[in-house]
Short mmCIF file of C-alpha atoms in Angstrom, two decimals:
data_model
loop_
_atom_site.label_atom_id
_atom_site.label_comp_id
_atom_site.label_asym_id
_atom_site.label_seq_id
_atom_site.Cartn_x
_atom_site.Cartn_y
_atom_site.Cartn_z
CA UNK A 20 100.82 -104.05 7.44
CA UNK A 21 104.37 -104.14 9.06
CA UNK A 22 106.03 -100.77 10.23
CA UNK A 23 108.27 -100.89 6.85
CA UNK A 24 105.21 -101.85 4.50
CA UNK A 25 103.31 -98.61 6.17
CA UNK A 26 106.86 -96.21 5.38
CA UNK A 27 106.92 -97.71 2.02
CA UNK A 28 103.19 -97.06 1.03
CA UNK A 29 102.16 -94.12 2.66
CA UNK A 30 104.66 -90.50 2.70
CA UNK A 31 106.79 -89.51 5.38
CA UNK A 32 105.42 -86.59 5.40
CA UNK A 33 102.40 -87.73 7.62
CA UNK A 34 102.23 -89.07 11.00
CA UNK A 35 101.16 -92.93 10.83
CA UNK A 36 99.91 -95.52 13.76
CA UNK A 37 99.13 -98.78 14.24
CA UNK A 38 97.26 -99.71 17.13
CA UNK A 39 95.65 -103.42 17.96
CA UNK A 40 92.30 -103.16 19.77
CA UNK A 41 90.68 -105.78 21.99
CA UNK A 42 87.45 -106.57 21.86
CA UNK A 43 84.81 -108.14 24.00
CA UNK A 44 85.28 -111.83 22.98
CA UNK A 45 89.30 -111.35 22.95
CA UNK A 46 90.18 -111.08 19.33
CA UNK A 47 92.36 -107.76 18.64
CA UNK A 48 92.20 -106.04 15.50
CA UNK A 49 94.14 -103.06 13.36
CA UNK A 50 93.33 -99.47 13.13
CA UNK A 51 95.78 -97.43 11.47
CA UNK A 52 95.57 -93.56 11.72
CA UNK A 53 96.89 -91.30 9.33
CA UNK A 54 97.48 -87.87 10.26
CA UNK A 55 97.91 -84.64 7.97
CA UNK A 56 100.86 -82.66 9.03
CA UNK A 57 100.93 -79.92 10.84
CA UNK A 58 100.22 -77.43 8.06
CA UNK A 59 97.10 -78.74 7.16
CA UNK A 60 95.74 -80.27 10.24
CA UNK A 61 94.02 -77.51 12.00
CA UNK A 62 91.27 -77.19 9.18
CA UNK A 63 88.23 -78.90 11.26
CA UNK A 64 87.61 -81.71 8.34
CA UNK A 65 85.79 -84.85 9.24
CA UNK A 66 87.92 -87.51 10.74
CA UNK A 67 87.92 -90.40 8.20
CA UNK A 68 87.06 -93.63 8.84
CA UNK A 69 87.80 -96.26 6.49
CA UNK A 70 86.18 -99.48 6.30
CA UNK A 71 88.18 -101.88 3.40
CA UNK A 72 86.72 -104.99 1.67
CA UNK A 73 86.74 -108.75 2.61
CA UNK A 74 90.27 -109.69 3.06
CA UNK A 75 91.07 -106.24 1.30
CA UNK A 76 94.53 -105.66 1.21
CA UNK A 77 95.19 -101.67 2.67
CA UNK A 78 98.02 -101.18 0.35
CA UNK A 79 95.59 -101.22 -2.00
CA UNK A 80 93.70 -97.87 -1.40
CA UNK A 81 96.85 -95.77 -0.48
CA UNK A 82 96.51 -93.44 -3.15
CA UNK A 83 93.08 -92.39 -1.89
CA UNK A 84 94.18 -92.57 1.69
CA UNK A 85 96.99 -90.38 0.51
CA UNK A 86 95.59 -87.86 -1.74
CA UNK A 87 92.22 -87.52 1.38
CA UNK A 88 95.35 -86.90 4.22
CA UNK A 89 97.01 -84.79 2.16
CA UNK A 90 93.48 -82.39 1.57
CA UNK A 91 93.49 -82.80 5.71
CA UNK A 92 91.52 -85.39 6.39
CA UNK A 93 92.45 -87.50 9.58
CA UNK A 94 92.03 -91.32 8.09
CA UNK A 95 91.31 -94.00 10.66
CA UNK A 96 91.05 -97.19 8.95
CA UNK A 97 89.45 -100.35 10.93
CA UNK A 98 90.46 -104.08 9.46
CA UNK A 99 87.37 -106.03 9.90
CA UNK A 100 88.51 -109.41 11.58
CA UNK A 101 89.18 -111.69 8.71
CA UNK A 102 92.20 -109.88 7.55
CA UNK A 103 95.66 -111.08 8.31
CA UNK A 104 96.46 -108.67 10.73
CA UNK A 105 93.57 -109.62 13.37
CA UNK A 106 94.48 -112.29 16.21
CA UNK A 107 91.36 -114.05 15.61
CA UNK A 108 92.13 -117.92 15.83
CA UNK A 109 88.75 -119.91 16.50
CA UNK A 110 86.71 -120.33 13.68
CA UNK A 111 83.34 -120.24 16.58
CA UNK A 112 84.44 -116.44 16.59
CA UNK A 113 82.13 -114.08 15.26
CA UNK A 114 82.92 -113.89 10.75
CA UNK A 115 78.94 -112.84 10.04
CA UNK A 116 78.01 -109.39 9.46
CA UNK A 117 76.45 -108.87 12.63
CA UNK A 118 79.64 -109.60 14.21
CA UNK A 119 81.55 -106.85 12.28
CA UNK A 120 79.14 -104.80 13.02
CA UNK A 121 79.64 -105.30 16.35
CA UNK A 122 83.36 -104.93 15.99
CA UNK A 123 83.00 -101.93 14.44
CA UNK A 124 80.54 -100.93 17.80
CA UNK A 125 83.15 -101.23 19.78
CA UNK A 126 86.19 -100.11 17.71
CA UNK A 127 84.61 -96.39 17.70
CA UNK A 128 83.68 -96.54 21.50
CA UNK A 129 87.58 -97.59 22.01
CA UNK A 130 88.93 -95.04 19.98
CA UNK A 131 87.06 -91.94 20.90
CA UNK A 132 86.78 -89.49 17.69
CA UNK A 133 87.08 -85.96 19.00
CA UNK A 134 85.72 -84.44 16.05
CA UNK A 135 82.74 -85.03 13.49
CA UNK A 136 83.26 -88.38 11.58
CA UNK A 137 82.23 -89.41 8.14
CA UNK A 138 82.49 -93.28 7.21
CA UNK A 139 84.54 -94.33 3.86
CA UNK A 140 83.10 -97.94 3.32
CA UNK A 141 83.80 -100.99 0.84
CA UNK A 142 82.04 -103.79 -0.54
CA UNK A 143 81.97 -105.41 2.61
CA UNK A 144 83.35 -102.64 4.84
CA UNK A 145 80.16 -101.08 2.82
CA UNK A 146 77.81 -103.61 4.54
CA UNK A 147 79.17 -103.03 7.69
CA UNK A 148 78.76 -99.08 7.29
CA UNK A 149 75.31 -99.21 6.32
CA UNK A 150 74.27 -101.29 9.14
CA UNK A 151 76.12 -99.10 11.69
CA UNK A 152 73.69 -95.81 10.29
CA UNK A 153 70.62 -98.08 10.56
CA UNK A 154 70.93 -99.50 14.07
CA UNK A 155 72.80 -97.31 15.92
CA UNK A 156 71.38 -95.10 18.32
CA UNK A 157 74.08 -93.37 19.86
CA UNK A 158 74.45 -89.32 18.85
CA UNK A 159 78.51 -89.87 19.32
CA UNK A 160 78.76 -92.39 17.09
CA UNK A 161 76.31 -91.47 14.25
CA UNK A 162 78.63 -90.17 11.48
CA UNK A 163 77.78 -87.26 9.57
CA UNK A 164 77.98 -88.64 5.97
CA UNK A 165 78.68 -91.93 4.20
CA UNK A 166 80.46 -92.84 1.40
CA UNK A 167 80.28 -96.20 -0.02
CA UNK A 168 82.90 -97.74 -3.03
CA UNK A 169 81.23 -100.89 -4.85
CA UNK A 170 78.22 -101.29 -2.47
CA UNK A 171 76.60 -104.20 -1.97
CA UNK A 172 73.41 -105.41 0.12
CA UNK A 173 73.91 -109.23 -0.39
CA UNK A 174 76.97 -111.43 -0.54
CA UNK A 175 78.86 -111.43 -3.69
CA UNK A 176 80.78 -114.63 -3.43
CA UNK A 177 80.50 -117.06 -6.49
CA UNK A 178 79.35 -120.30 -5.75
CA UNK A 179 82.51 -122.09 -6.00
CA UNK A 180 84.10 -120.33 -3.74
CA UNK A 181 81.45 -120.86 -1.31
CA UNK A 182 82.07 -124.62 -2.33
CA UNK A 183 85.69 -124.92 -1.44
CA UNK A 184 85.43 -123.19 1.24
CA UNK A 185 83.44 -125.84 3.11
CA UNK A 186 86.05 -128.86 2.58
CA UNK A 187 88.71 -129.29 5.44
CA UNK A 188 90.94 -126.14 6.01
CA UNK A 189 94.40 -127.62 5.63
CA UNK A 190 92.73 -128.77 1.93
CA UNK A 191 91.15 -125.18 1.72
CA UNK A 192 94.42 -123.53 2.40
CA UNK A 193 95.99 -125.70 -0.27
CA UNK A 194 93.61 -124.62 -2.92
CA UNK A 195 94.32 -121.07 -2.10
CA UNK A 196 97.93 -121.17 -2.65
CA UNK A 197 97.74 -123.39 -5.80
CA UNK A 198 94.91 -120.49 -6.62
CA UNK A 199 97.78 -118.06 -6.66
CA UNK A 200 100.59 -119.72 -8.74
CA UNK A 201 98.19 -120.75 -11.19
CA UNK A 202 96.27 -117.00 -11.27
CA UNK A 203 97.52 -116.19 -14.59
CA UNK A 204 95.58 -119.43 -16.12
CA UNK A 205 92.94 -119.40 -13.99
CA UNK A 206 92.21 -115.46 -14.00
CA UNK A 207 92.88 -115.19 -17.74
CA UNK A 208 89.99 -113.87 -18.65
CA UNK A 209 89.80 -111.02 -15.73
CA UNK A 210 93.85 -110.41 -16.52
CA UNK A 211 92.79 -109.89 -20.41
CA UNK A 212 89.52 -107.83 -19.65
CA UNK A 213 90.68 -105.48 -16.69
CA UNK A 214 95.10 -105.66 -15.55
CA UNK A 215 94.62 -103.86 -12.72
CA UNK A 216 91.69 -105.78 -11.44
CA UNK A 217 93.20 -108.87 -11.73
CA UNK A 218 96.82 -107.15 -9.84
CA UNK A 219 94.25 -106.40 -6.94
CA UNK A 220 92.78 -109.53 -6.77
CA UNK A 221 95.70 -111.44 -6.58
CA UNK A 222 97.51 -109.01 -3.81
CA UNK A 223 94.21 -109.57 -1.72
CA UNK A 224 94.77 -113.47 -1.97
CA UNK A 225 98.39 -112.97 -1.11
CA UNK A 226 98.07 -111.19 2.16
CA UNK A 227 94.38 -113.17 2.65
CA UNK A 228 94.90 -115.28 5.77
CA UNK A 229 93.06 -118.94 4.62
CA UNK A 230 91.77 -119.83 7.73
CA UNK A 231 89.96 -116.60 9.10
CA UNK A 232 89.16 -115.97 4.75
CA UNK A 233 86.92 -119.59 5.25
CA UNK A 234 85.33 -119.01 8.28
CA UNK A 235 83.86 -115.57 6.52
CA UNK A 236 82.87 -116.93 3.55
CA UNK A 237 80.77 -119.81 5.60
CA UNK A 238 79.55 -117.30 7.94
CA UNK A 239 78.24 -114.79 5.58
CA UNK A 240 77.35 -116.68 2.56
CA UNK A 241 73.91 -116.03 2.82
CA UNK A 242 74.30 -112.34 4.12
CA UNK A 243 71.49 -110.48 2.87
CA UNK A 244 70.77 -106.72 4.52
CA UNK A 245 68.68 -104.88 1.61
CA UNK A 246 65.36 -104.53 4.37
CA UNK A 247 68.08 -102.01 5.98
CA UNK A 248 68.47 -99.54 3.37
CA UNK A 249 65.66 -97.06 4.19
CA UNK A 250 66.85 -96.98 7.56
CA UNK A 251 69.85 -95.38 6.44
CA UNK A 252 69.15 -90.99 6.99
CA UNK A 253 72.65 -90.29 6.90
CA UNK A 254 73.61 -88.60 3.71
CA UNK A 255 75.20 -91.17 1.80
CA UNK A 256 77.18 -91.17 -1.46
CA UNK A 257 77.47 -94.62 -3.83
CA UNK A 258 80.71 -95.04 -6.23
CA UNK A 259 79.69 -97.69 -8.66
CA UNK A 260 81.01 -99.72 -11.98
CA UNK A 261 79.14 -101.21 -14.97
CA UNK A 262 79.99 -104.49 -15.81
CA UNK A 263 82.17 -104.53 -11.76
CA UNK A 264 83.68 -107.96 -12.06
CA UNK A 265 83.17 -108.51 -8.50
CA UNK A 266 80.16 -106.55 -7.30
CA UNK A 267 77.02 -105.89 -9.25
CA UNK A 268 76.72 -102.62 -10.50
CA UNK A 269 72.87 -102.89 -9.73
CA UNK A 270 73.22 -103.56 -6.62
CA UNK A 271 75.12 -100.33 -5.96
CA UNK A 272 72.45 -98.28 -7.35
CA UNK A 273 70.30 -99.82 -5.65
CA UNK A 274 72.25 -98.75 -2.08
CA UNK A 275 71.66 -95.16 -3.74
CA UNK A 276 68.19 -95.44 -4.52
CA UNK A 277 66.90 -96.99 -1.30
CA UNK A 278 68.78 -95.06 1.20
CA UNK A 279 66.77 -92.21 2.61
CA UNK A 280 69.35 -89.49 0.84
CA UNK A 281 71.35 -91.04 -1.56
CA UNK A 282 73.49 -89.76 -4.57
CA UNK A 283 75.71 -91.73 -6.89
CA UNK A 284 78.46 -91.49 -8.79
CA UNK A 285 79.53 -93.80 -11.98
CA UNK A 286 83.19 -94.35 -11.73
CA UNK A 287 83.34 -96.23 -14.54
CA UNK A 288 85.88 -98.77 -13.84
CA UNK A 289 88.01 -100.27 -11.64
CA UNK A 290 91.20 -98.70 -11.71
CA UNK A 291 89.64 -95.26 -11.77
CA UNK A 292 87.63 -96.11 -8.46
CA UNK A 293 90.64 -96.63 -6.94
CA UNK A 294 92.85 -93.40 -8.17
CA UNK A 295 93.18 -90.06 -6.86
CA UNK A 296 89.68 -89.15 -8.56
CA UNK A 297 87.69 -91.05 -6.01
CA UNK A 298 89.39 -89.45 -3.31
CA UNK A 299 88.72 -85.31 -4.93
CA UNK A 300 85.49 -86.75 -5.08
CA UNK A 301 84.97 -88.19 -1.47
CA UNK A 302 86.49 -84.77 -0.10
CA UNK A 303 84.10 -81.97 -2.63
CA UNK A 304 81.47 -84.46 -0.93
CA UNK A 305 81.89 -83.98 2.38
CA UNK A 306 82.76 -80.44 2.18
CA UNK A 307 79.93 -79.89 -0.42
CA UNK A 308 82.32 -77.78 -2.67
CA UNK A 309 80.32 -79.78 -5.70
CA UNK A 310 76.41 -80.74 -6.29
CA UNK A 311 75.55 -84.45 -6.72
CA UNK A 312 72.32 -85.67 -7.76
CA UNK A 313 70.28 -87.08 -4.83
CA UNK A 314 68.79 -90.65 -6.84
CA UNK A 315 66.79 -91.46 -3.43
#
């Protein structure tokens, strides 16, 4: 997000950053910090970090990045290297899981979290969260709770899309664009069902860059990390959707249910995942002001 897209989204009242890191093969990605003000800053609370979907577009979640700074949370949000904002230009760089999760490595080494962290994930920034909690082994960098929005343990992407993705990119980019005008004929049936679903969508494809968008669908089309799950001892809450019209409400529960201690939470749909609710719910959760049930 540009300087002016960040004042326009987010309130004045807090302190906002961006900040490009390097990483060990060269690409540079996005965190963004968001800061309470002074008033409520001094409180302790976990520093947030926030993990977005595939080619999820951050303007998207500033009403719970809002609402969570304004309680005093501290919101660091990484942009995994597919989005826009990354310089990633080689399609040989690492797209697949294991490379975000290596990104994601090094992005908390870089930045250097003086307090205790908790992890905000989604869909795929889910993936990436739950992999981090099973593998790593460093006390620094194991955060204290989890919190995962439309988890998945597989890749969602529909078969078409995994289709078109592997003709030429200049064709590939095409199809994108013409994607977009034609979105309210092609989406109809999402637009009719679920408005605000279909608004996200199409913002995500707007800001999506084609290229880097490609590379990640080939690269983790067959992503699969379900044999991870009971690795996962960090306490870790699920926000699902029946009848999710992009990620499987089972497969949520399932997160929940295989995770050493997990809880869940039915949000019911879409547009209520991504309201002021979710984030109320995130903060009574990681300052256990209110009892969930553990599904484990």
């Amino acid at each position: 997000m540009s300087p002016e897209e960040l004042e326009n989204s987010f309130p004045d009242a807090f302190i906002t950053d961006k900040q490009m890191i390097e990483l060990g093969d060269g690409v540079k990605v996005a965190i963004y910090r968001f800061l309470p003000n002074e008033l409520v800053s001094k409180n302790g609370k976990d520093t947030i970090v926030f993990i977005p979907g595939f080619i999820g577009y951050l303007e998207n979640w500033a009403i719970i990045i809002n609402k969570l700074v304004s309680l005093g949370f501290p919101v660091v949000v990484f942009e995994t290297r597919e989005k826009k904002s990354s310089s990633a230009t080689d399609r040989s760089a690492r797209f697949s899981i294991e490379g975000f999760l290596q990104d994601f490595k090094e992005v908390l080494e870089t930045i250097n979290l003086t307090r205790p962290f908790s992890i905000v994930g989604v869909s795929l920034g889910s993936g990436v969260a739950i992999e981090h909690a099973a593998y790593n082994k460093k006390q620094e960098l194991t955060p204290r709770k989890m919190v995962l929005l439309d988890a998945i343990y597989e890749s969602t992407q529909v078969n078409w899309l995994i289709t078109v993705a592997k003709l030429p990119c200049q064709l590939f980019k095409l199809l994108i664009n013409l994607a977009i005008k034609l979105a309210p004929i092609l989406l109809w049936r999402i637009k009719k069902r679920e408005e605000f679903t279909y608004k996200k969508i199409l913002s995500n494809l707007k800001e999506a860059d084609p290229y880097k968008m490609r590379w990640a669908l080939l690269q983790s089309k067959n992503a699969t990390i379900i044999n991870d799950l009971p690795k996962v001892k960090n306490p870790t809450l699920v926000l699902g959707i029946p009848n999710d019209l992009e990620h499987p409400y089972e497969q949520s529960l399932t997160v929940a249910q295989e995770v050493q201690n997990g809880f869940f939470v039915n949000m019911e749909n879409d547009e209520k995942l991504h309201s002021e609710q979710t984030a109320i719910i995130i903060a009574d959760f990681l300052m256990e002001k209110s009892s969930f049930k553990n599904i484990s």
